[in-house]
Amino acid sequence: MNAEITLAGTEFVQRFTATRRGARLARRLAVHQLDEWGVPYGSELSDDVAVIVAELAANAVVHGYVSGRDFELRLQALGAGGVRIEVSDARGERRPEMCEEQAGAEAGHGLRLVEALAAKWGVAERVVGKTVWAEIGRNQEPGR
């Protein structure tokens, strides 16, 4: 099946409580929004976006948590079947770090997944907090 976003430049923005439930809801709404844009559930692009949103939202909840503050998910449909994912939290001083690979470790693989699936990713400063972003699409370079 050929997943293609037909509404280039369209954005989806939503705030979520900085809880595990909020992170799960962010992932679910992200794939729902992709479906609305013409990217069907279960397609490679939908599944990859779900993983990236899940990892970035979980990091926002666990490492970017500030009492009483939400995190924000922003999706932007890019041309040629691409998506920009942004997750913003209130902890600007806590930057994402790639953990060393450890055999048998049950945690610390999130950013490695993001790096493997995204064409590019990074961190942007905000007035309050930070935004971790990733861009993904069908027309990525091999090895992403």
mmCIF file of C-alpha atoms in Angstrom:
data_model
loop_
_atom_site.group_PDB
_atom_site.id
_atom_site.type_symbol
_atom_site.label_atom_id
_atom_site.label_comp_id
_atom_site.label_asym_id
_atom_site.label_seq_id
_atom_site.Cartn_x
_atom_site.Cartn_y
_atom_site.Cartn_z
ATOM 1 C CA MET A 1 0.000 0.000 0.000
ATOM 2 C CA ASN A 2 1.276 3.462 -0.865
ATOM 3 C CA ALA A 3 1.009 5.797 2.161
ATOM 4 C CA GLU A 4 1.002 9.401 1.064
ATOM 5 C CA ILE A 5 0.122 12.579 2.893
ATOM 6 C CA THR A 6 -2.091 14.630 0.639
ATOM 7 C CA LEU A 7 -2.370 17.799 2.735
ATOM 8 C CA ALA A 8 1.183 19.233 2.723
ATOM 9 C CA GLY A 9 1.719 21.950 5.301
ATOM 10 C CA THR A 10 -1.081 20.758 7.571
ATOM 11 C CA GLU A 11 -0.366 20.800 11.326
ATOM 12 C CA PHE A 12 -1.725 19.000 14.352
ATOM 13 C CA VAL A 13 -0.956 20.436 17.804
ATOM 14 C CA GLN A 14 -2.155 19.062 21.135
ATOM 15 C CA ARG A 15 -1.098 19.355 24.774
ATOM 16 C CA PHE A 16 -1.143 16.321 27.060
ATOM 17 C CA THR A 17 -0.742 15.787 30.779
ATOM 18 C CA ALA A 18 2.815 14.778 31.588
ATOM 19 C CA THR A 19 1.798 11.248 32.591
ATOM 20 C CA ARG A 20 2.224 7.806 31.060
ATOM 21 C CA ARG A 21 -1.428 7.977 30.057
ATOM 22 C CA GLY A 22 -0.763 11.292 28.289
ATOM 23 C CA ALA A 23 2.160 9.715 26.416
ATOM 24 C CA ARG A 24 -0.011 6.783 25.267
ATOM 25 C CA LEU A 25 -2.748 9.163 24.144
ATOM 26 C CA ALA A 26 -0.210 11.221 22.173
ATOM 27 C CA ARG A 27 0.883 8.113 20.262
ATOM 28 C CA ARG A 28 -2.703 7.070 19.553
ATOM 29 C CA LEU A 29 -3.761 10.527 18.371
ATOM 30 C CA ALA A 30 -0.658 10.814 16.177
ATOM 31 C CA VAL A 31 -1.545 7.706 14.155
ATOM 32 C CA HIS A 32 -5.186 8.809 14.057
ATOM 33 C CA GLN A 33 -4.119 12.168 12.619
ATOM 34 C CA LEU A 34 -1.923 10.443 10.033
ATOM 35 C CA ASP A 35 -4.918 8.348 9.005
ATOM 36 C CA GLU A 36 -6.906 11.581 8.568
ATOM 37 C CA TRP A 37 -4.091 12.833 6.315
ATOM 38 C CA GLY A 38 -4.296 9.687 4.197
ATOM 39 C CA VAL A 39 -1.593 7.542 5.857
ATOM 40 C CA PRO A 40 -3.393 4.338 6.851
ATOM 41 C CA TYR A 41 -3.037 2.627 10.198
ATOM 42 C CA GLY A 42 -0.455 -0.150 10.025
ATOM 43 C CA SER A 43 1.495 1.365 7.136
ATOM 44 C CA GLU A 44 5.257 1.620 7.574
ATOM 45 C CA LEU A 45 5.115 5.405 7.937
ATOM 46 C CA SER A 46 2.297 5.223 10.502
ATOM 47 C CA ASP A 47 4.127 2.572 12.528
ATOM 48 C CA ASP A 48 7.430 4.493 12.445
ATOM 49 C CA VAL A 49 5.745 7.736 13.530
ATOM 50 C CA ALA A 50 4.009 5.828 16.356
ATOM 51 C CA VAL A 51 7.368 4.573 17.651
ATOM 52 C CA ILE A 52 8.991 8.004 17.476
ATOM 53 C CA VAL A 53 6.054 9.750 19.161
ATOM 54 C CA ALA A 54 5.957 7.057 21.860
ATOM 55 C CA GLU A 55 9.675 7.465 22.606
ATOM 56 C CA LEU A 56 9.707 11.273 22.578
ATOM 57 C CA ALA A 57 6.513 11.516 24.639
ATOM 58 C CA ALA A 58 7.848 8.990 27.171
ATOM 59 C CA ASN A 59 11.057 11.013 27.461
ATOM 60 C CA ALA A 60 9.038 14.199 27.990
ATOM 61 C CA VAL A 61 7.075 12.506 30.783
ATOM 62 C CA VAL A 62 10.036 10.840 32.483
ATOM 63 C CA HIS A 63 12.888 13.319 31.922
ATOM 64 C CA GLY A 64 11.089 16.579 31.063
ATOM 65 C CA TYR A 65 8.485 16.533 33.818
ATOM 66 C CA VAL A 66 7.777 19.733 35.744
ATOM 67 C CA SER A 67 4.919 19.652 38.233
ATOM 68 C CA GLY A 68 1.792 21.266 36.803
ATOM 69 C CA ARG A 69 3.194 21.470 33.254
ATOM 70 C CA ASP A 70 1.983 19.561 30.199
ATOM 71 C CA PHE A 71 3.955 18.426 27.186
ATOM 72 C CA GLU A 72 3.025 19.312 23.616
ATOM 73 C CA LEU A 73 2.922 17.194 20.479
ATOM 74 C CA ARG A 74 3.110 18.881 17.090
ATOM 75 C CA LEU A 75 2.887 17.015 13.792
ATOM 76 C CA GLN A 76 3.460 18.731 10.489
ATOM 77 C CA ALA A 77 2.754 17.064 7.170
ATOM 78 C CA LEU A 78 5.696 17.681 4.867
ATOM 79 C CA GLY A 79 5.598 17.268 1.123
ATOM 80 C CA ALA A 80 6.361 13.913 -0.527
ATOM 81 C CA GLY A 81 5.024 11.763 2.297
ATOM 82 C CA GLY A 82 7.066 13.185 5.157
ATOM 83 C CA VAL A 83 6.175 14.131 8.709
ATOM 84 C CA ARG A 84 7.890 16.401 11.226
ATOM 85 C CA ILE A 85 7.282 15.355 14.828
ATOM 86 C CA GLU A 86 7.937 17.760 17.714
ATOM 87 C CA VAL A 87 7.524 17.026 21.409
ATOM 88 C CA SER A 88 8.048 19.953 23.773
ATOM 89 C CA ASP A 89 8.434 19.857 27.543
ATOM 90 C CA ALA A 90 9.252 22.347 30.304
ATOM 91 C CA ARG A 91 12.751 21.096 31.264
ATOM 92 C CA GLY A 92 15.206 22.925 29.035
ATOM 93 C CA GLU A 93 18.192 22.050 31.207
ATOM 94 C CA ARG A 94 17.677 18.293 30.700
ATOM 95 C CA ARG A 95 18.825 17.539 27.177
ATOM 96 C CA PRO A 96 18.301 14.095 25.637
ATOM 97 C CA GLU A 97 21.364 11.873 25.814
ATOM 98 C CA MET A 98 22.193 8.774 23.840
ATOM 99 C CA CYS A 99 22.934 6.032 26.382
ATOM 100 C CA GLU A 100 25.784 3.587 25.889
ATOM 101 C CA GLU A 101 24.645 0.259 24.529
ATOM 102 C CA GLN A 102 24.529 -2.360 27.266
ATOM 103 C CA ALA A 103 23.664 -5.982 26.564
ATOM 104 C CA GLY A 104 20.431 -6.948 28.292
ATOM 105 C CA ALA A 105 19.497 -3.390 29.302
ATOM 106 C CA GLU A 106 15.728 -2.896 29.480
ATOM 107 C CA ALA A 107 15.826 0.885 29.123
ATOM 108 C CA GLY A 108 17.878 3.525 27.361
ATOM 109 C CA HIS A 109 17.154 2.526 23.765
ATOM 110 C CA GLY A 110 14.606 5.241 22.924
ATOM 111 C CA LEU A 111 16.865 7.723 21.166
ATOM 112 C CA ARG A 112 18.558 4.897 19.255
ATOM 113 C CA LEU A 113 15.125 3.981 17.867
ATOM 114 C CA VAL A 114 14.465 7.613 16.962
ATOM 115 C CA GLU A 115 17.863 7.866 15.271
ATOM 116 C CA ALA A 116 17.273 4.634 13.336
ATOM 117 C CA LEU A 117 13.804 5.609 12.087
ATOM 118 C CA ALA A 118 14.173 9.347 11.443
ATOM 119 C CA ALA A 119 15.915 10.988 8.504
ATOM 120 C CA LYS A 120 17.163 13.565 11.025
ATOM 121 C CA TRP A 121 16.391 14.643 14.578
ATOM 122 C CA GLY A 122 17.527 17.235 17.071
ATOM 123 C CA VAL A 123 16.732 19.530 19.964
ATOM 124 C CA ALA A 124 15.578 23.157 19.807
ATOM 125 C CA GLU A 125 15.546 25.658 22.653
ATOM 126 C CA ARG A 126 12.315 27.337 23.743
ATOM 127 C CA VAL A 127 11.629 30.251 26.061
ATOM 128 C CA VAL A 128 10.511 27.640 28.604
ATOM 129 C CA GLY A 129 11.854 24.139 28.071
ATOM 130 C CA LYS A 130 12.926 22.413 24.885
ATOM 131 C CA THR A 131 11.555 20.742 21.784
ATOM 132 C CA VAL A 132 12.870 17.397 20.583
ATOM 133 C CA TRP A 133 12.034 16.951 16.905
ATOM 134 C CA ALA A 134 12.378 14.300 14.234
ATOM 135 C CA GLU A 135 11.624 14.237 10.528
ATOM 136 C CA ILE A 136 10.585 11.039 8.819
ATOM 137 C CA GLY A 137 9.360 10.139 5.369
ATOM 138 C CA ARG A 138 9.279 7.616 2.587
ATOM 139 C CA ASN A 139 11.985 9.322 0.589
ATOM 140 C CA GLN A 140 14.712 9.077 3.244
ATOM 141 C CA GLU A 141 18.330 8.342 2.494
ATOM 142 C CA PRO A 142 19.346 4.726 3.108
ATOM 143 C CA GLY A 143 20.601 4.279 6.657
ATOM 144 C CA ARG A 144 18.526 7.297 7.601
#
